[in-house]
Amino acid sequence: MNFLQGTLDVLLLTALSDTPLHGYDVVDWIRSTTGGTLDIDDGALYMALHRMERRAWLVAEWRTSPKGRRAKYYRLTAEGRKQLKAGEKDWTKFAAAVAKVFAARS
């Protein structure tokens, strides 16, 4: 698994797991949830969203945002939910392995 790309994918899928969001709201959700620790570059965000849309993990529709602008809102598909579940499992396993490495130094 490519953990750098996998990280972005699982973060975006998680952000979209409860409700459809447009790109800015996805970034804002991740930023606020992590206390500003994680910030997603616009270029990386939209490349990832479009890639996941091509893979049928997401579907998008144009809506009017609360600010009155047209925005593309993304939501998870059933396949996207499967990918999220797999990504969460992989990351839980990865985080536990890293924690073991850190603990071994003590």
C-alpha atoms as a PDB file:
ATOM      1  CA  MET A   1       0.000   0.000   0.000  1.00  0.00           C
ATOM      2  CA  ASN A   2       1.249   3.483  -0.807  1.00  0.00           C
ATOM      3  CA  PHE A   3       0.753   5.142   2.581  1.00  0.00           C
ATOM      4  CA  LEU A   4       1.144   8.701   1.290  1.00  0.00           C
ATOM      5  CA  GLN A   5      -1.594   8.345  -1.317  1.00  0.00           C
ATOM      6  CA  GLY A   6      -3.523   6.021   0.981  1.00  0.00           C
ATOM      7  CA  THR A   7      -3.423   8.650   3.709  1.00  0.00           C
ATOM      8  CA  LEU A   8      -5.008  11.300   1.543  1.00  0.00           C
ATOM      9  CA  ASP A   9      -7.634   8.884   0.258  1.00  0.00           C
ATOM     10  CA  VAL A  10      -8.687   7.705   3.709  1.00  0.00           C
ATOM     11  CA  LEU A  11      -8.770  11.277   5.025  1.00  0.00           C
ATOM     12  CA  LEU A  12     -11.012  12.426   2.184  1.00  0.00           C
ATOM     13  CA  LEU A  13     -13.267   9.382   2.387  1.00  0.00           C
ATOM     14  CA  THR A  14     -13.608   9.930   6.142  1.00  0.00           C
ATOM     15  CA  ALA A  15     -14.467  13.598   5.656  1.00  0.00           C
ATOM     16  CA  LEU A  16     -17.195  12.581   3.224  1.00  0.00           C
ATOM     17  CA  SER A  17     -18.522   9.646   5.249  1.00  0.00           C
ATOM     18  CA  ASP A  18     -21.392  11.495   6.929  1.00  0.00           C
ATOM     19  CA  THR A  19     -22.549  14.083   4.432  1.00  0.00           C
ATOM     20  CA  PRO A  20     -21.777  15.372   0.935  1.00  0.00           C
ATOM     21  CA  LEU A  21     -19.274  18.223   0.941  1.00  0.00           C
ATOM     22  CA  HIS A  22     -17.594  20.430  -1.623  1.00  0.00           C
ATOM     23  CA  GLY A  23     -13.812  20.663  -1.842  1.00  0.00           C
ATOM     24  CA  TYR A  24     -13.329  23.653   0.445  1.00  0.00           C
ATOM     25  CA  ASP A  25     -15.508  22.061   3.135  1.00  0.00           C
ATOM     26  CA  VAL A  26     -13.516  18.808   2.915  1.00  0.00           C
ATOM     27  CA  VAL A  27     -10.261  20.711   3.520  1.00  0.00           C
ATOM     28  CA  ASP A  28     -11.862  22.787   6.276  1.00  0.00           C
ATOM     29  CA  TRP A  29     -13.224  19.666   8.006  1.00  0.00           C
ATOM     30  CA  ILE A  30      -9.800  17.983   7.978  1.00  0.00           C
ATOM     31  CA  ARG A  31      -8.058  21.153   9.131  1.00  0.00           C
ATOM     32  CA  SER A  32     -10.489  21.784  11.987  1.00  0.00           C
ATOM     33  CA  THR A  33     -10.668  18.121  13.033  1.00  0.00           C
ATOM     34  CA  THR A  34      -6.868  17.947  13.316  1.00  0.00           C
ATOM     35  CA  GLY A  35      -6.549  21.308  15.058  1.00  0.00           C
ATOM     36  CA  GLY A  36      -4.793  22.732  12.022  1.00  0.00           C
ATOM     37  CA  THR A  37      -2.118  20.033  11.951  1.00  0.00           C
ATOM     38  CA  LEU A  38      -3.189  18.740   8.546  1.00  0.00           C
ATOM     39  CA  ASP A  39      -3.847  21.016   5.607  1.00  0.00           C
ATOM     40  CA  ILE A  40      -4.489  19.662   2.128  1.00  0.00           C
ATOM     41  CA  ASP A  41      -3.072  21.393  -0.937  1.00  0.00           C
ATOM     42  CA  ASP A  42      -5.797  22.327  -3.456  1.00  0.00           C
ATOM     43  CA  GLY A  43      -4.007  20.579  -6.309  1.00  0.00           C
ATOM     44  CA  ALA A  44      -3.629  17.334  -4.364  1.00  0.00           C
ATOM     45  CA  LEU A  45      -7.216  17.563  -3.130  1.00  0.00           C
ATOM     46  CA  TYR A  46      -8.826  17.887  -6.538  1.00  0.00           C
ATOM     47  CA  MET A  47      -6.558  15.298  -8.152  1.00  0.00           C
ATOM     48  CA  ALA A  48      -7.552  12.842  -5.414  1.00  0.00           C
ATOM     49  CA  LEU A  49     -11.270  13.679  -5.614  1.00  0.00           C
ATOM     50  CA  HIS A  50     -11.275  13.244  -9.398  1.00  0.00           C
ATOM     51  CA  ARG A  51      -9.289   9.987  -9.142  1.00  0.00           C
ATOM     52  CA  MET A  52     -11.747   8.629  -6.578  1.00  0.00           C
ATOM     53  CA  GLU A  53     -14.655   9.745  -8.742  1.00  0.00           C
ATOM     54  CA  ARG A  54     -13.181   7.826 -11.723  1.00  0.00           C
ATOM     55  CA  ARG A  55     -12.850   4.753  -9.492  1.00  0.00           C
ATOM     56  CA  ALA A  56     -16.534   5.125  -8.531  1.00  0.00           C
ATOM     57  CA  TRP A  57     -15.705   5.678  -4.855  1.00  0.00           C
ATOM     58  CA  LEU A  58     -17.429   9.073  -5.064  1.00  0.00           C
ATOM     59  CA  VAL A  59     -20.154  10.689  -7.088  1.00  0.00           C
ATOM     60  CA  ALA A  60     -20.475  14.411  -7.530  1.00  0.00           C
ATOM     61  CA  GLU A  61     -23.250  16.845  -8.278  1.00  0.00           C
ATOM     62  CA  TRP A  62     -23.372  20.582  -8.728  1.00  0.00           C
ATOM     63  CA  ARG A  63     -25.243  22.488  -6.036  1.00  0.00           C
ATOM     64  CA  THR A  64     -25.472  26.017  -4.744  1.00  0.00           C
ATOM     65  CA  SER A  65     -23.284  26.500  -1.673  1.00  0.00           C
ATOM     66  CA  PRO A  66     -24.528  28.403   1.390  1.00  0.00           C
ATOM     67  CA  LYS A  67     -22.598  31.385   0.027  1.00  0.00           C
ATOM     68  CA  GLY A  68     -24.683  31.289  -3.158  1.00  0.00           C
ATOM     69  CA  ARG A  69     -21.941  29.925  -5.423  1.00  0.00           C
ATOM     70  CA  ARG A  70     -22.066  26.854  -7.617  1.00  0.00           C
ATOM     71  CA  ALA A  71     -19.955  24.097  -6.111  1.00  0.00           C
ATOM     72  CA  LYS A  72     -19.347  20.447  -6.846  1.00  0.00           C
ATOM     73  CA  TYR A  73     -20.451  18.331  -3.887  1.00  0.00           C
ATOM     74  CA  TYR A  74     -18.976  14.854  -3.422  1.00  0.00           C
ATOM     75  CA  ARG A  75     -20.517  11.903  -1.619  1.00  0.00           C
ATOM     76  CA  LEU A  76     -19.431   8.333  -1.009  1.00  0.00           C
ATOM     77  CA  THR A  77     -20.748   5.437  -3.037  1.00  0.00           C
ATOM     78  CA  ALA A  78     -21.101   1.886  -1.706  1.00  0.00           C
ATOM     79  CA  GLU A  79     -17.673   1.165  -3.210  1.00  0.00           C
ATOM     80  CA  GLY A  80     -16.291   4.263  -1.482  1.00  0.00           C
ATOM     81  CA  ARG A  81     -17.595   2.990   1.847  1.00  0.00           C
ATOM     82  CA  LYS A  82     -15.823  -0.335   1.221  1.00  0.00           C
ATOM     83  CA  GLN A  83     -12.607   1.544   0.476  1.00  0.00           C
ATOM     84  CA  LEU A  84     -13.018   3.628   3.633  1.00  0.00           C
ATOM     85  CA  LYS A  85     -13.475   0.497   5.734  1.00  0.00           C
ATOM     86  CA  ALA A  86     -10.385  -1.101   4.159  1.00  0.00           C
ATOM     87  CA  GLY A  87      -8.399   2.117   4.614  1.00  0.00           C
ATOM     88  CA  GLU A  88      -9.366   2.388   8.271  1.00  0.00           C
ATOM     89  CA  LYS A  89      -8.313  -1.238   8.802  1.00  0.00           C
ATOM     90  CA  ASP A  90      -4.958  -0.657   7.053  1.00  0.00           C
ATOM     91  CA  TRP A  91      -4.300   2.534   9.026  1.00  0.00           C
ATOM     92  CA  THR A  92      -5.199   0.959  12.351  1.00  0.00           C
ATOM     93  CA  LYS A  93      -2.766  -1.864  11.580  1.00  0.00           C
ATOM     94  CA  PHE A  94      -0.090   0.605  10.413  1.00  0.00           C
ATOM     95  CA  ALA A  95      -0.497   2.880  13.461  1.00  0.00           C
ATOM     96  CA  ALA A  96      -0.228  -0.112  15.817  1.00  0.00           C
ATOM     97  CA  ALA A  97       2.961  -1.239  14.070  1.00  0.00           C
ATOM     98  CA  VAL A  98       4.508   2.244  14.341  1.00  0.00           C
ATOM     99  CA  ALA A  99       3.526   2.415  18.017  1.00  0.00           C
ATOM    100  CA  LYS A 100       5.341  -0.908  18.574  1.00  0.00           C
ATOM    101  CA  VAL A 101       8.469   0.497  16.940  1.00  0.00           C
ATOM    102  CA  PHE A 102       8.377   3.587  19.175  1.00  0.00           C
ATOM    103  CA  ALA A 103       7.687   1.476  22.272  1.00  0.00           C
ATOM    104  CA  ALA A 104      10.650  -0.793  21.491  1.00  0.00           C
ATOM    105  CA  ARG A 105      13.026   2.155  22.004  1.00  0.00           C
ATOM    106  CA  SER A 106      11.887   2.671  25.604  1.00  0.00           C
END
